[in-house]
Tab-separated table of C-alpha atoms in Angstrom:
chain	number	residue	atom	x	y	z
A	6	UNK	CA	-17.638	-27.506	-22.593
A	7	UNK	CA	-20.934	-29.632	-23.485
A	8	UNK	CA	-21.366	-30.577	-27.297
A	9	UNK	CA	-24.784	-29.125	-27.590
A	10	UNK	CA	-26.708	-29.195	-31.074
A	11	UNK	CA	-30.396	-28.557	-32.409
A	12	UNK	CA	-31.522	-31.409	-34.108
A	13	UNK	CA	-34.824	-33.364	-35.077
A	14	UNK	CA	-34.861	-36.823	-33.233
A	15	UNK	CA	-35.232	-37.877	-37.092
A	16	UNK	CA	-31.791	-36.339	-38.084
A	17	UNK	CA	-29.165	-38.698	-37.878
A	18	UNK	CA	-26.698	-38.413	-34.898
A	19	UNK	CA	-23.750	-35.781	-35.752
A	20	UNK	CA	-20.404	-37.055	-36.109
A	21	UNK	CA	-17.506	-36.218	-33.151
A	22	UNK	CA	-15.822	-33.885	-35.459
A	23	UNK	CA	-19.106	-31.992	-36.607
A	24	UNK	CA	-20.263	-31.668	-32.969
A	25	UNK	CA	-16.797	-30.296	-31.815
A	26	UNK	CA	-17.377	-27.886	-34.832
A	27	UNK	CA	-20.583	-26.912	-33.716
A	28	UNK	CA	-18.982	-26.227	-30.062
A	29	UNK	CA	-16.504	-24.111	-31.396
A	30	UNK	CA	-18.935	-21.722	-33.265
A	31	UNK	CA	-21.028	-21.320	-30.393
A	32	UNK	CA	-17.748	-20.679	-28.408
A	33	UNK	CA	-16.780	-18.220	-30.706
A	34	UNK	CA	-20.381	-16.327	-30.252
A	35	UNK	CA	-20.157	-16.521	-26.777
A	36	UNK	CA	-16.602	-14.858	-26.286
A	37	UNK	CA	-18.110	-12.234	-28.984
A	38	UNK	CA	-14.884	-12.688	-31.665
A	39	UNK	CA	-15.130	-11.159	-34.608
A	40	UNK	CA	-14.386	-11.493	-38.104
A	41	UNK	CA	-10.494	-11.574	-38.730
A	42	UNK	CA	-9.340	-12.125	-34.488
A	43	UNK	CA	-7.370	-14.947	-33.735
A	44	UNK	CA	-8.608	-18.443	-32.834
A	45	UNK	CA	-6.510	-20.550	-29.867
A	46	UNK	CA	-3.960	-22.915	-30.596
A	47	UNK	CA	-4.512	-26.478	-31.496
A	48	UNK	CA	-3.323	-27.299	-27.705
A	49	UNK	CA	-5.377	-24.941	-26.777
A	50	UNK	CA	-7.953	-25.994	-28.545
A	51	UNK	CA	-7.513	-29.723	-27.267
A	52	UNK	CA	-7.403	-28.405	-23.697
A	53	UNK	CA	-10.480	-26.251	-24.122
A	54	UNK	CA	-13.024	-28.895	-25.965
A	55	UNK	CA	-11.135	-31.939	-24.327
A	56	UNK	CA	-10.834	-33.673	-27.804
A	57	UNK	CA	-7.640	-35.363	-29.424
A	58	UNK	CA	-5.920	-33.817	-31.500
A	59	UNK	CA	-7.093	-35.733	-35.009
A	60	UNK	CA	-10.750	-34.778	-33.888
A	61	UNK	CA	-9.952	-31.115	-33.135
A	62	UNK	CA	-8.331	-30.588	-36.836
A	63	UNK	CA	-10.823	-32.569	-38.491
A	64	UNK	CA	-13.676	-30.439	-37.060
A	65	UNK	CA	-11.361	-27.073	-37.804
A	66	UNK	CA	-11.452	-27.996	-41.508
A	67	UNK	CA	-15.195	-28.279	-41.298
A	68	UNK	CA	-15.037	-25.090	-40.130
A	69	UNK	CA	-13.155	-23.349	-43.278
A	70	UNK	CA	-15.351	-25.734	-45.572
A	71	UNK	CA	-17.898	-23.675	-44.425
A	72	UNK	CA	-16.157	-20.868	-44.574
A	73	UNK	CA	-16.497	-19.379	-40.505
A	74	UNK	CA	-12.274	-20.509	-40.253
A	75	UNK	CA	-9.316	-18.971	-42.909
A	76	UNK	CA	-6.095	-20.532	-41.846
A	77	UNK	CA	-3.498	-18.907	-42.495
A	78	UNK	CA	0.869	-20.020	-42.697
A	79	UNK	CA	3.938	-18.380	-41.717
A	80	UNK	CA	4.725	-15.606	-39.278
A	81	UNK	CA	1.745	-13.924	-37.829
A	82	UNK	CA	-0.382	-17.469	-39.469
A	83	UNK	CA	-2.708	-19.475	-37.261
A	84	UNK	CA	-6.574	-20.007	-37.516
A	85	UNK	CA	-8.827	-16.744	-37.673
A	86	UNK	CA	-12.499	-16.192	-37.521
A	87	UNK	CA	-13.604	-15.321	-40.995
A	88	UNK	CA	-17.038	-13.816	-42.211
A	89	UNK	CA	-19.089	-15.778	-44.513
A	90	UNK	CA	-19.896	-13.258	-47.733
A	91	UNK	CA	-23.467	-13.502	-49.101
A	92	UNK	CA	-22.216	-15.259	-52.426
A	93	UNK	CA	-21.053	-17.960	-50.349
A	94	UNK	CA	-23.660	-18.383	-48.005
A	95	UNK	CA	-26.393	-18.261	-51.199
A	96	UNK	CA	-24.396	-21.157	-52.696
A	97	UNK	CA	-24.240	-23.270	-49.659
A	98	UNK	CA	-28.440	-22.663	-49.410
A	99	UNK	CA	-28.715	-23.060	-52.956
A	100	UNK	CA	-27.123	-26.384	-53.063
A	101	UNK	CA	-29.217	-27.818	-50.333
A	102	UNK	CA	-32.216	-26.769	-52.395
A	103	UNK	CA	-30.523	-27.968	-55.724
A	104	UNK	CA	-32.432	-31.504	-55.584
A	105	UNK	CA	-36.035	-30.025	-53.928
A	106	UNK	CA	-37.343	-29.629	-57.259
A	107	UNK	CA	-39.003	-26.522	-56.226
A	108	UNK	CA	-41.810	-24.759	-58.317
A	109	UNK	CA	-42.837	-21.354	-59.019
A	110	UNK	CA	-44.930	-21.371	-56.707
A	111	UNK	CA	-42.944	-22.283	-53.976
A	112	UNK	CA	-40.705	-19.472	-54.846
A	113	UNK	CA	-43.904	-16.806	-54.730
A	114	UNK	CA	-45.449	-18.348	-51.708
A	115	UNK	CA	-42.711	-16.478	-49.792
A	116	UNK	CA	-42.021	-13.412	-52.207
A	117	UNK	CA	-45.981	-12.552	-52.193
A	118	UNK	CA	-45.314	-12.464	-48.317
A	119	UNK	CA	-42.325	-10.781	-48.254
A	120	UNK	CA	-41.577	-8.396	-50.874
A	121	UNK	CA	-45.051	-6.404	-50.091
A	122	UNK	CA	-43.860	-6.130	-46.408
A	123	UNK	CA	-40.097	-4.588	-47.353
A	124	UNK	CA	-41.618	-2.197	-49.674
A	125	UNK	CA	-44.038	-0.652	-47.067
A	126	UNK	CA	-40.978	-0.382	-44.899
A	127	UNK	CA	-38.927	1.369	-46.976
A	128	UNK	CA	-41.633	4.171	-48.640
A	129	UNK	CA	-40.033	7.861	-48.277
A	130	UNK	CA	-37.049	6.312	-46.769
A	131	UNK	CA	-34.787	5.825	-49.856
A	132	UNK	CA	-32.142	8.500	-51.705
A	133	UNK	CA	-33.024	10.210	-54.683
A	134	UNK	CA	-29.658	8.674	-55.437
A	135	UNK	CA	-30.724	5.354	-54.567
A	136	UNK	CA	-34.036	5.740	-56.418
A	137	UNK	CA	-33.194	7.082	-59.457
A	138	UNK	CA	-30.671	3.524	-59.729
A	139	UNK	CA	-33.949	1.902	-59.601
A	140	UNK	CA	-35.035	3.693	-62.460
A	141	UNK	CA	-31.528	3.298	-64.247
A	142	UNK	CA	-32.479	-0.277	-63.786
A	143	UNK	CA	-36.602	-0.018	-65.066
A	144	UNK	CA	-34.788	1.845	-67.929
A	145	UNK	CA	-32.756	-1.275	-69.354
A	146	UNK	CA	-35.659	-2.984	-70.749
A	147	UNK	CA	-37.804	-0.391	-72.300
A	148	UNK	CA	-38.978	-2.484	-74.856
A	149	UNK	CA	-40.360	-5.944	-74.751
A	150	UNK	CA	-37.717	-8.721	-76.059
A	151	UNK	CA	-37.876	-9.689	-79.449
A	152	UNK	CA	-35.578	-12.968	-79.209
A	153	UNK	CA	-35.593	-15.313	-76.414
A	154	UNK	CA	-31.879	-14.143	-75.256
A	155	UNK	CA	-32.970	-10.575	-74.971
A	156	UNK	CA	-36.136	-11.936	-72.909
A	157	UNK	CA	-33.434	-13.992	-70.673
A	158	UNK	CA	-31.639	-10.946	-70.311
A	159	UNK	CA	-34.700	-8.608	-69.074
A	160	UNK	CA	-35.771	-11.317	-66.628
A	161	UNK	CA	-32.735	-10.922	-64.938
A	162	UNK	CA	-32.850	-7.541	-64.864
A	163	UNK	CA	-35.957	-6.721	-63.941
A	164	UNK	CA	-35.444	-9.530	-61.071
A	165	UNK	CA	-32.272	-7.460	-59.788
A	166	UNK	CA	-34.367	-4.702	-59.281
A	167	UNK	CA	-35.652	-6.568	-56.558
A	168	UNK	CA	-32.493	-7.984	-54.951
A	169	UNK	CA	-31.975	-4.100	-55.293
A	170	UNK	CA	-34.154	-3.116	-52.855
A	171	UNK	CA	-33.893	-5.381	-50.699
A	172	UNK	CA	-30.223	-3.881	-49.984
A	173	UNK	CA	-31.984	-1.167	-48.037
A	174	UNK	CA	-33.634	-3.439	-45.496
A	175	UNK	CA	-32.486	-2.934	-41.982
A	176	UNK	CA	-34.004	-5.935	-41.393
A	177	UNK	CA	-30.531	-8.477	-42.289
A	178	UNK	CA	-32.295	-11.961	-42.736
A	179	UNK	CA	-34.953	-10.282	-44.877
A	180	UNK	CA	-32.296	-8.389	-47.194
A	181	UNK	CA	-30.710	-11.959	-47.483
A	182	UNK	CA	-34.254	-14.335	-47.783
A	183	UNK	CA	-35.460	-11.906	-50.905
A	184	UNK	CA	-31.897	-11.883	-52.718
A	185	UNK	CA	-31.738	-15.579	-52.231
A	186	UNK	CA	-34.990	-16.189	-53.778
A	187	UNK	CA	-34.306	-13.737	-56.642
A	188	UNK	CA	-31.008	-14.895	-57.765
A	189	UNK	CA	-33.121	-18.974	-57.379
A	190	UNK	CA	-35.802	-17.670	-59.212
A	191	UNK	CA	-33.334	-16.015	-62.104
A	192	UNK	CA	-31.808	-19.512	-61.909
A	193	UNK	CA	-34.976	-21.736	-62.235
A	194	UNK	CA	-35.802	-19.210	-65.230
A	195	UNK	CA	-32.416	-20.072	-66.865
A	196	UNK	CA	-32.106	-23.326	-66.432
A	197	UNK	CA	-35.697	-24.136	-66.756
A	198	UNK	CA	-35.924	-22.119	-69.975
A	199	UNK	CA	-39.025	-20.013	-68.630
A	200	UNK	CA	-38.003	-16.709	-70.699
A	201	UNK	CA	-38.842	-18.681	-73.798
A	202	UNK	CA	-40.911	-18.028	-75.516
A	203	UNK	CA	-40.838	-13.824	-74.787
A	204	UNK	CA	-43.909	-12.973	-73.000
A	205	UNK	CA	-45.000	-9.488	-73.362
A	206	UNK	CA	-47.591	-9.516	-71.043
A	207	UNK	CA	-45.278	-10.284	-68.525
A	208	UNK	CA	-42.605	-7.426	-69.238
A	209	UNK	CA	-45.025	-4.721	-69.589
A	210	UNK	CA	-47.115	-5.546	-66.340
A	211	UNK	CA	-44.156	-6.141	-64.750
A	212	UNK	CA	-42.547	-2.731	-65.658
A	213	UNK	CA	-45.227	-0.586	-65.285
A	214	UNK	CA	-45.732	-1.929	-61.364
A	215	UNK	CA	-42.085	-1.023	-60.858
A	216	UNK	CA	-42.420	2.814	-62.641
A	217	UNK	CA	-45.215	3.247	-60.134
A	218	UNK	CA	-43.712	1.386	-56.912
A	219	UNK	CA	-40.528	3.360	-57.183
A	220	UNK	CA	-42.972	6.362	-57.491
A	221	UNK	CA	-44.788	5.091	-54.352
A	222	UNK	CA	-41.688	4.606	-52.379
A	223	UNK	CA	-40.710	8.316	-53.635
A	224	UNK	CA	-43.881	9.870	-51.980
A	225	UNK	CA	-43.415	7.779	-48.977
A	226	UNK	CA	-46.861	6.164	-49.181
A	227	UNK	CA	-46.037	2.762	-47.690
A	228	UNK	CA	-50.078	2.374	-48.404
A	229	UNK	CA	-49.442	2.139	-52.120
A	230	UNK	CA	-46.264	0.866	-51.929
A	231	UNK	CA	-47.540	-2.420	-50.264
A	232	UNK	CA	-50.641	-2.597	-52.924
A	233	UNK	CA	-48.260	-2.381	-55.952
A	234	UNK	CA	-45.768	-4.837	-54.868
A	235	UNK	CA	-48.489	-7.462	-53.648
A	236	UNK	CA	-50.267	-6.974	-57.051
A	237	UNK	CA	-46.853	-7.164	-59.295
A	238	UNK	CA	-45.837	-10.186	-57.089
A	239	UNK	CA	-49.326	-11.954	-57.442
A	240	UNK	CA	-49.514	-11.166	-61.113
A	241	UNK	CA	-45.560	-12.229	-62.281
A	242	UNK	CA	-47.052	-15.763	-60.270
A	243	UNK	CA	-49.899	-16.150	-62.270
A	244	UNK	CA	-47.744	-15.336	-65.412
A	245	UNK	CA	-44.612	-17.246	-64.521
A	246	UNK	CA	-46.932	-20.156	-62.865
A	247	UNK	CA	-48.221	-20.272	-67.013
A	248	UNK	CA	-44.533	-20.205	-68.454
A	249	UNK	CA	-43.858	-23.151	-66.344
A	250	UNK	CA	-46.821	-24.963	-67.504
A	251	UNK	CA	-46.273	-24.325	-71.214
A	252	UNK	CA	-42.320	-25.408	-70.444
A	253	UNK	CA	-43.621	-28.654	-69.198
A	254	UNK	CA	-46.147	-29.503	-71.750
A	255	UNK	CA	-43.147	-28.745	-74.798
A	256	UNK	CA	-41.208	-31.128	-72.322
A	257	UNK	CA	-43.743	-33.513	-72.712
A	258	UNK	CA	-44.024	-33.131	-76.169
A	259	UNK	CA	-40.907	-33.896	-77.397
């Protein structure tokens, strides 16, 4: 089988054991294994990729670095195809971001695109149950934060309303682009310290476009439900994009 890999001419050229790694994931697509069914022998895997055997193990524990191999010892043990879980697969992303020193605005470039679009798609299309958890979630911070830990708190929360909805995508990559940027931006927020000082500007626009979004998405007028989410996502920019600045300028300061 041919080591084949995408790659920039600027990207550096891919080790034996990475490339054999590569092989064997697009191996695995092409025989259509799933999650949990066995993976060949190590003979079998030299005979198969035509690799010794220190190459073929090497590139097998790339493979459970990244979590696509669980090995397993004893009777019934060998190598099995294993399911990356979102956690994981957020981590992995996140770290590859970690030194990008991205900006708020980076963040909302893509959310302002996004988040509009998978709220029009999912207008009259939701549970009462599922809808009413969205207002469970509205109803944790009914009141703006008086301390900068219950203003870290609501941030959070009012960003998992988000990562919320986008659970009810059908739409997989989308689901997993607009929990990945929530769970960054609730990270940047944190670590950045952008929930202090408490802005109530910011928690009562931002709550009052979610009362009337999840009312939007309850009458099934994708319409409305497009307008409110592009105008809560433009307006937490502005508002965030302002937090950041005064962050930078204490930063500066001190």
């Amino acid at each position: 089988m041919p080591l084949v890999t995408t790659r920039s001419k600027d990207e550096p050229r891919l080790s034996r054991p990475v490339r054999v790694a590569e092989a064997i994931k697009d191996w695995v697509v092409e025989k259509g294994l799933k999650a949990g069914d066995r993976l060949p022998s190590e003979p079998e895997m030299i005979e198969q990729f035509g690799m010794a055997k220190g190459t073929i193990r090497e590139a097998m524990r790339i493979l459970e670095a990244q979590g696509l191999v669980r090995t397993r010892t004893g009777p019934g043990g060998g190598s099995f195809v294993h399911e990356v879980s979102k956690q994981r697969a957020r981590a992995l992303l996140g770290n590859y971001f970690y030194f990008k020193d991205l900006t708020i605005a980076d963040i909302y470039e893509l959310r302002c695109t996004l988040e509009p679009q998978l709220a029009a798609s999912l207008a009259g299309k939701l549970s009462d149950e599922f809808l009413d958890q969205l207002e469970e979630n509205i109803a944790s911070y009914p009141e703006p934060a008086q301390t900068a830990d219950e203003e870290r708190e609501q941030h959070i929360a009012s960003l998992r309303f988000h990562a919320l909805l986008a659970t009810q995508s059908k739409n997989k990559l989308l689901a997993f682009l607009i929990d990945f940027m929530t769970n960054m931006l609730a990270d940047l927020t944190v670590y950045r310290k952008l929930y202090n000082p408490p802005n109530v500007e910011l928690w009562q626009k931002g709550r009052d476009y979610q009362v009337h979004l999840v009312q939007a998405l309850r009458d099934g007028d994708a319409k409305a439900a497009h307008q409110i989410m592009g105008d809560h996502m433009a307006t937490a920019q502005t508002l965030m994009s302002l937090q950041e600045a005064e962050m930078q300028k204490r930063f500066m300061s001190e």
